[in-house]
GROMACS .gro file of C-alpha atoms in nm:
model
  282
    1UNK     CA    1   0.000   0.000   0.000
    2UNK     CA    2   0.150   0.305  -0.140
    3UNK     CA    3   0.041   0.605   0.014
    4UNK     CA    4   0.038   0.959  -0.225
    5UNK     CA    5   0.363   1.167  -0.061
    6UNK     CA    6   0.687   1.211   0.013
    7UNK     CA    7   0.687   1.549   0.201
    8UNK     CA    8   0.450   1.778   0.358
    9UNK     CA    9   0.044   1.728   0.412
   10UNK     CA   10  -0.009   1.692   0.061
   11UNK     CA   11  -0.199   1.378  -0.151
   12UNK     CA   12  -0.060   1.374  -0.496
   13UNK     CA   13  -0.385   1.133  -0.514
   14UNK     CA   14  -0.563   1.324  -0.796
   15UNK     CA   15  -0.844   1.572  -0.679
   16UNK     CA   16  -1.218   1.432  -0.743
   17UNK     CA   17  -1.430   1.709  -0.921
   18UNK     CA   18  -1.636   1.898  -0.669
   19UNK     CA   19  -1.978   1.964  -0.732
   20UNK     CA   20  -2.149   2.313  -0.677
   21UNK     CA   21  -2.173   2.260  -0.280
   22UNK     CA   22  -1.863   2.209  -0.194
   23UNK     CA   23  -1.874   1.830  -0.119
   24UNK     CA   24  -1.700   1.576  -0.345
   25UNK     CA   25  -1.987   1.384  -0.516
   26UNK     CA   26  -2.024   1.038  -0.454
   27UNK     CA   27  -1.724   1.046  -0.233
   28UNK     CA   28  -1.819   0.761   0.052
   29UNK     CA   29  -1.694   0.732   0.439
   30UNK     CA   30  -1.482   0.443   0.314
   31UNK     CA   31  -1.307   0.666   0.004
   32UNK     CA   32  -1.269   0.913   0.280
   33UNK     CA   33  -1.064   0.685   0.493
   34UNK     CA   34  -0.849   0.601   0.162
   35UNK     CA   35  -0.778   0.956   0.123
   36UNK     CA   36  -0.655   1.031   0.482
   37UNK     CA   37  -0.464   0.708   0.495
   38UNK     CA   38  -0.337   0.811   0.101
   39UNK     CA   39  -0.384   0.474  -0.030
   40UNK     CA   40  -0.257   0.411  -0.343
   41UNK     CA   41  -0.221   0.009  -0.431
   42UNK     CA   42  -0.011  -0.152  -0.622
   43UNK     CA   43  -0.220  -0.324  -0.891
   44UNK     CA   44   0.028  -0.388  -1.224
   45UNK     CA   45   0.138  -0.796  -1.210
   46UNK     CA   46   0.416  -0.699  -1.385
   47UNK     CA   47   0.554  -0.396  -1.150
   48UNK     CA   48   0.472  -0.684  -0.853
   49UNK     CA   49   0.674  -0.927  -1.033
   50UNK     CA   50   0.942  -0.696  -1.036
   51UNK     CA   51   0.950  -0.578  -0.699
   52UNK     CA   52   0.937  -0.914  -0.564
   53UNK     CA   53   1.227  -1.030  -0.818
   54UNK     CA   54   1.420  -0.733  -0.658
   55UNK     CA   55   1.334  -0.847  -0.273
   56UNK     CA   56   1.503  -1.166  -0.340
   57UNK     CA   57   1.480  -1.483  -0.138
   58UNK     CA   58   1.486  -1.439   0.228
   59UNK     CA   59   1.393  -1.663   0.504
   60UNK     CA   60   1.213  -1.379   0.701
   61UNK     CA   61   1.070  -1.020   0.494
   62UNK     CA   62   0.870  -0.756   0.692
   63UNK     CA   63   0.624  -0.551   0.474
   64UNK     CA   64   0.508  -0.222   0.557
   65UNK     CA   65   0.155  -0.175   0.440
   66UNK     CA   66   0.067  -0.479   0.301
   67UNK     CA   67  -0.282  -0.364   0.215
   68UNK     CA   68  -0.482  -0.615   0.003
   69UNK     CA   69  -0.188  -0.829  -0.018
   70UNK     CA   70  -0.085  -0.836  -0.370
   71UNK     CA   71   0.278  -0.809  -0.300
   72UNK     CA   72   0.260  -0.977   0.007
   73UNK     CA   73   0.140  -1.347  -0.169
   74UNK     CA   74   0.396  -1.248  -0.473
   75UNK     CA   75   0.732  -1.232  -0.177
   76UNK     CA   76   0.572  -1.543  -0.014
   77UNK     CA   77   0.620  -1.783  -0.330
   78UNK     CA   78   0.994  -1.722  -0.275
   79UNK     CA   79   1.047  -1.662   0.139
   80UNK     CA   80   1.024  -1.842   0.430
   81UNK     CA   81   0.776  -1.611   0.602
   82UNK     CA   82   0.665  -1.273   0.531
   83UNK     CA   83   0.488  -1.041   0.790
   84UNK     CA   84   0.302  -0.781   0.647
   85UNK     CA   85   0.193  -0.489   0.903
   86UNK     CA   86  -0.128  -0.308   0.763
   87UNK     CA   87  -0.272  -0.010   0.986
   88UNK     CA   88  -0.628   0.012   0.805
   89UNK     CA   89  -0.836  -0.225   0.988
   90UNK     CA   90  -1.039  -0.324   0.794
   91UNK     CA   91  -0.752  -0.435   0.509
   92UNK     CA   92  -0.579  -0.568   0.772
   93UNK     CA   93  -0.878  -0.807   0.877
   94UNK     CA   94  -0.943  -0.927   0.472
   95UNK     CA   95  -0.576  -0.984   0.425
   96UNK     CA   96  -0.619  -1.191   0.775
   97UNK     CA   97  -0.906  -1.357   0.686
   98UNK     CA   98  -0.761  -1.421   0.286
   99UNK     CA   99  -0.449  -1.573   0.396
  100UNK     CA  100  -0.551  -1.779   0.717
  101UNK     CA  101  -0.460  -2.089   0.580
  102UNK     CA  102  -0.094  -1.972   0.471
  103UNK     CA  103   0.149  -2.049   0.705
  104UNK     CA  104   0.404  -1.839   0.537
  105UNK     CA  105   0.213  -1.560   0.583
  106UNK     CA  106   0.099  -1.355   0.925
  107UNK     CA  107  -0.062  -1.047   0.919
  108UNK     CA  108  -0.044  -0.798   1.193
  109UNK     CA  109  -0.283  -0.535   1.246
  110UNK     CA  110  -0.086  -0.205   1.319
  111UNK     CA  111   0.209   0.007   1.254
  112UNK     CA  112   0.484  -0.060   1.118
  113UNK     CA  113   0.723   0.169   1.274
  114UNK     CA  114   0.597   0.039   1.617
  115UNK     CA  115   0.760  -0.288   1.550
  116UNK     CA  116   1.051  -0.420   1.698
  117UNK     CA  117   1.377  -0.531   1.454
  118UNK     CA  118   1.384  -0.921   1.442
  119UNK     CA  119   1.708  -1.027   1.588
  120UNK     CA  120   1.755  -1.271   1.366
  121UNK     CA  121   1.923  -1.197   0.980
  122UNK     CA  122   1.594  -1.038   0.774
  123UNK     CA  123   1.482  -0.788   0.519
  124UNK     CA  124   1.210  -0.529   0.448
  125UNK     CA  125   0.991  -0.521   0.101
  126UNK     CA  126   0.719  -0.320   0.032
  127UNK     CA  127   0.508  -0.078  -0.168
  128UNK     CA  128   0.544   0.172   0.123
  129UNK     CA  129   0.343   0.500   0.246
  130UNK     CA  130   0.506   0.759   0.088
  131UNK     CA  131   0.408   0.995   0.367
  132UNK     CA  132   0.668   0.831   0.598
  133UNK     CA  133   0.932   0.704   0.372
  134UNK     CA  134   1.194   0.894   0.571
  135UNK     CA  135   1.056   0.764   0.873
  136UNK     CA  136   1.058   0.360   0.705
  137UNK     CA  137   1.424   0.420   0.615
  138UNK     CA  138   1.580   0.545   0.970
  139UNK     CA  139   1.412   0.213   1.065
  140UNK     CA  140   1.517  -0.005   0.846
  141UNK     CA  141   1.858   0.180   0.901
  142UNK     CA  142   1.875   0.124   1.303
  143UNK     CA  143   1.763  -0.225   1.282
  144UNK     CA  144   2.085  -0.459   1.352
  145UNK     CA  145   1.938  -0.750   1.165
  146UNK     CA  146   1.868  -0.566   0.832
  147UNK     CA  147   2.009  -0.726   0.510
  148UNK     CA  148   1.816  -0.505   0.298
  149UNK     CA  149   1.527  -0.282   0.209
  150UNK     CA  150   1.354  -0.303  -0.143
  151UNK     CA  151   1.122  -0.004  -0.136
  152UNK     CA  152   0.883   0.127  -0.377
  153UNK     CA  153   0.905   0.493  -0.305
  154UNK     CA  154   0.880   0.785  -0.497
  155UNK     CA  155   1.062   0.844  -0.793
  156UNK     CA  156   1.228   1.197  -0.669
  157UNK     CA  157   1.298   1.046  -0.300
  158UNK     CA  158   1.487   0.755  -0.484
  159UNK     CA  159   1.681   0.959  -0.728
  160UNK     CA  160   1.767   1.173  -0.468
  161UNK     CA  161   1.912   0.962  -0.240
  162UNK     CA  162   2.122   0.725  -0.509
  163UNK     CA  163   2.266   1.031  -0.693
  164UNK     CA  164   2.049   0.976  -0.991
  165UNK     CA  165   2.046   1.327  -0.999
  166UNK     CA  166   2.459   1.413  -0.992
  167UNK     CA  167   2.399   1.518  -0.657
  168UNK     CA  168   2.443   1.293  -0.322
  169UNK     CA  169   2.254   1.332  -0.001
  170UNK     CA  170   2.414   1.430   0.362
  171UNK     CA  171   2.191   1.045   0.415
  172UNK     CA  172   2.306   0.855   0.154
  173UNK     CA  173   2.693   0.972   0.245
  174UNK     CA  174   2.666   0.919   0.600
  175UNK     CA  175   2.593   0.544   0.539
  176UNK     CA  176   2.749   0.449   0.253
  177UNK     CA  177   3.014   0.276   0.396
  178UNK     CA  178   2.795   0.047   0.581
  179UNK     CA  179   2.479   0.057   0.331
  180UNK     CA  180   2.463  -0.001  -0.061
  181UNK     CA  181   2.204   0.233  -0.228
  182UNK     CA  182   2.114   0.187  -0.569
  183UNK     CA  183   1.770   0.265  -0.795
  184UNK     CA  184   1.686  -0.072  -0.978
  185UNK     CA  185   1.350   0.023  -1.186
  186UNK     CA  186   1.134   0.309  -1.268
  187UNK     CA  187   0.703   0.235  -1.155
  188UNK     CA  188   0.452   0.425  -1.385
  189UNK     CA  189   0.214   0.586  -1.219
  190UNK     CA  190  -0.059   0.385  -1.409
  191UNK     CA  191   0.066   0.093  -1.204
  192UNK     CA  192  -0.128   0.209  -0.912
  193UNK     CA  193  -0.507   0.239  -0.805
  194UNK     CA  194  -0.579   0.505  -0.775
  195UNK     CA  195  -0.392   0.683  -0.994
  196UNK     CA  196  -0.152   0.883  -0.813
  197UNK     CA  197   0.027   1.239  -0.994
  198UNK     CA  198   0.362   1.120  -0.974
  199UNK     CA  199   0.599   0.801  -1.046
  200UNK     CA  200   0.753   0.529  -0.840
  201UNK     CA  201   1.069   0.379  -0.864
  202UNK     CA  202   1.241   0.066  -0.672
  203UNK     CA  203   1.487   0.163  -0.394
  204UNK     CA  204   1.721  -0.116  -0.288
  205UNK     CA  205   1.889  -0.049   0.022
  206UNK     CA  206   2.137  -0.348   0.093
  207UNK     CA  207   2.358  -0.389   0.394
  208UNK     CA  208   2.711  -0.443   0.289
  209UNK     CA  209   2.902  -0.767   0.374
  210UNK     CA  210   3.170  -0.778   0.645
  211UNK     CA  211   3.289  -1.066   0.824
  212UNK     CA  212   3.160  -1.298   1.036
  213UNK     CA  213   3.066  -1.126   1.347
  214UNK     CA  214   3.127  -0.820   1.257
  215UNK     CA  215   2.919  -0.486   1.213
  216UNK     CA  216   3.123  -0.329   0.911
  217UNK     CA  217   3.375  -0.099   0.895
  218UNK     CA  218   3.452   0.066   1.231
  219UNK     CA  219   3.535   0.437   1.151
  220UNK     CA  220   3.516   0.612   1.449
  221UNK     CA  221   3.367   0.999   1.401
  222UNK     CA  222   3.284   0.921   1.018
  223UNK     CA  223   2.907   1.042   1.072
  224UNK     CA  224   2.974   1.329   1.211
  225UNK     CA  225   3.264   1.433   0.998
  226UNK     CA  226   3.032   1.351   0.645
  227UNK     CA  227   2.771   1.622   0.869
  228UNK     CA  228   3.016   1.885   0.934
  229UNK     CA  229   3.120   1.863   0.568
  230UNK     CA  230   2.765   1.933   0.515
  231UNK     CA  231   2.712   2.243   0.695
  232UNK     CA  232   2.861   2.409   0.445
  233UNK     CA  233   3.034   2.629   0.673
  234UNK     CA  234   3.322   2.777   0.443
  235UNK     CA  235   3.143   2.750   0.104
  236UNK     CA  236   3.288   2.488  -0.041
  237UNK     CA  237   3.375   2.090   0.084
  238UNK     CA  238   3.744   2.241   0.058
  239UNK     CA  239   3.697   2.528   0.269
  240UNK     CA  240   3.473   2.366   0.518
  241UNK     CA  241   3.736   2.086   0.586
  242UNK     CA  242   4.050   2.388   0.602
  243UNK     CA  243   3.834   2.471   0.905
  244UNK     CA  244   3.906   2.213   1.102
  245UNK     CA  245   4.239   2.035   0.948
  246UNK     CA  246   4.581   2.164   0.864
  247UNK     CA  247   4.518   2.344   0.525
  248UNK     CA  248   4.795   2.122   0.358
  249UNK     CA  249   4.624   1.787   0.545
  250UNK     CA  250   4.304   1.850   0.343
  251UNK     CA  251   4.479   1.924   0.051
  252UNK     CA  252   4.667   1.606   0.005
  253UNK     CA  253   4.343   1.446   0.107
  254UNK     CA  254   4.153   1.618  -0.214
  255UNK     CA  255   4.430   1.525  -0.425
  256UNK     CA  256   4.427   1.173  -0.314
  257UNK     CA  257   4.047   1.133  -0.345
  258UNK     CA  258   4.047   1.260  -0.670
  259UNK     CA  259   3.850   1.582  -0.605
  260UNK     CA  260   3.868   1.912  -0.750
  261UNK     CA  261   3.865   2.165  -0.420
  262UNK     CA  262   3.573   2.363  -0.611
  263UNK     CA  263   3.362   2.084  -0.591
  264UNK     CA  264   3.015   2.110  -0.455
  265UNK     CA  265   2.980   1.925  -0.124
  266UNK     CA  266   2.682   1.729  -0.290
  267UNK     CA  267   2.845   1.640  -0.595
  268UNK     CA  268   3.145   1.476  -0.402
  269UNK     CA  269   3.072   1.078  -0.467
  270UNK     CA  270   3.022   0.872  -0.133
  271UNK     CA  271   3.340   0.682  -0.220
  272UNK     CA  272   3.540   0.958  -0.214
  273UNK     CA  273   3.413   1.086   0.108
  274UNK     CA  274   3.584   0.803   0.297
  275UNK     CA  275   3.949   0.841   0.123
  276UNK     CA  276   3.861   1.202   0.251
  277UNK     CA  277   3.797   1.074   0.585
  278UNK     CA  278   4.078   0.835   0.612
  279UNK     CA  279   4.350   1.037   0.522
  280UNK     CA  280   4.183   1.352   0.762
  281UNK     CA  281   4.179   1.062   1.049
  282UNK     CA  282   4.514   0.889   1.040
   0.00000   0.00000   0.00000
């Protein structure tokens, strides 16, 4: 269950036609509930095929609003068990009552962001509410157990944050070294009922590898050096960084990372932020 936005109180749901008395015509209690809870469903087979495809095998997937359950029977031909969390009631009861005899499939009525991580190894799928994407992320982000995150969001929030468009986010920095990010297919709008005003696209988020027993990469203060860079504090990356470091430290650092000191903080690639860090932390 997609719901219509990314940012602000806004449905990008398209506007029924109001009649002369200011009430939509026709419009019941149950559309009203859609349009405060921005549902917008996934309906294409083909865009559920490919979502699913993307999810991969896993032995345990959480969904965030699994609505009517389209996706949610798709990821159980291929995993163990998926739980999909649906906060509308009544969707939650008719996936329930659809799916009862499933065993790889348990439904539970309520929010998803209330949910405690597994602690066991498992991933997160789902044709999300747009409306809290940022919200989905940070906890997909926190949870230890998280191999990945295959997210239908919208198309702008995904380009954004996998520098689709030559720019990288403070976000998308600040875990890359621990995080893969990476835009794997583009949603039509027509894909969804209603029709929402804007495209999808399929955010993977996938934990990197490290080994056995360990977290990933320990680089002490790398968070809050990728913010500071951010702040933007003397103009440029360059000239933020001179702040703080010998001016000749950060500019052997540039020169070994490969970046011109004009650059734009945003336009600095992830990778290069770390060979950045590294030779700023030694």
């Amino acid at each position: 269950m997609a719901q219509s936005f990314a940012h602000g109180n806004h449905s990008h749901t398209r506007r029924a036609v109001r009649n002369g008395g200011g009430r939509t015509g026709g419009r019941t209690a149950r559309d009203r509930d859609r349009r405060v809870l921005s549902q917008n469903f996934l309906v294409d087979p083909d865009a559920v095929a490919r979502v699913a495809e993307a999810a991969g095998p896993h032995d345990l997937v959480l969904e965030p609003g699994a609505g009517e359950g389209v996706l949610t029977r798709a990821l159980a031909e291929t995993c163990g068990q998926v739980v999909g969390y649906e906060i509308d009631p009544l969707l939650a009861g008719k996936l329930a009552a659809r799916t009862s005899g499933d065993e790889r499939i348990r439904v539970v009525r309520g929010d998803f962001l209330a949910a405690r991580a597994p602690r066991e190894p498992f991933a997160v799928a789902g044709n999300i509410p747009y409306a809290i994407t940022s919200k989905i992320v940070d906890w997909c982000l926190r949870a230890p157990g998280l191999t990945s995150a295959t997210l239908v969001t919208q198309l702008e929030y995904a380009r954004k944050r996998t520098g689709d468009f030559g720019r990288w986010s403070m976000l998308t920095v600040r875990t890359w070294p621990w995080y893969r990010w990476e835009l794997l297919d583009g949603i039509g709008r027509e894909a969804f009922r209603p029709v929402p005003a804007v495209d999808s696209a399929i955010l993977r988020i996938e934990r990197r590898t490290a080994p056995p027993g360990q977290a990933g990469p320990d680089l002490p203060g790398y968070r809050d050096f990728v913010e500071y860079g951010f702040t933007g504090l003397g103009g440029s990356l360059h000239a933020t960084l001179r702040l703080r470091h010998p001016a000749d430290r950060v500019d052997a650092a540039f020169t070994a990372a490969g970046v011109n000191p004009d650059a734009v903080v945003a336009h600095v690639h992830p990778d290069r932020w770390r060979v950045l860090y590294e030779h700023l932390h030694r």
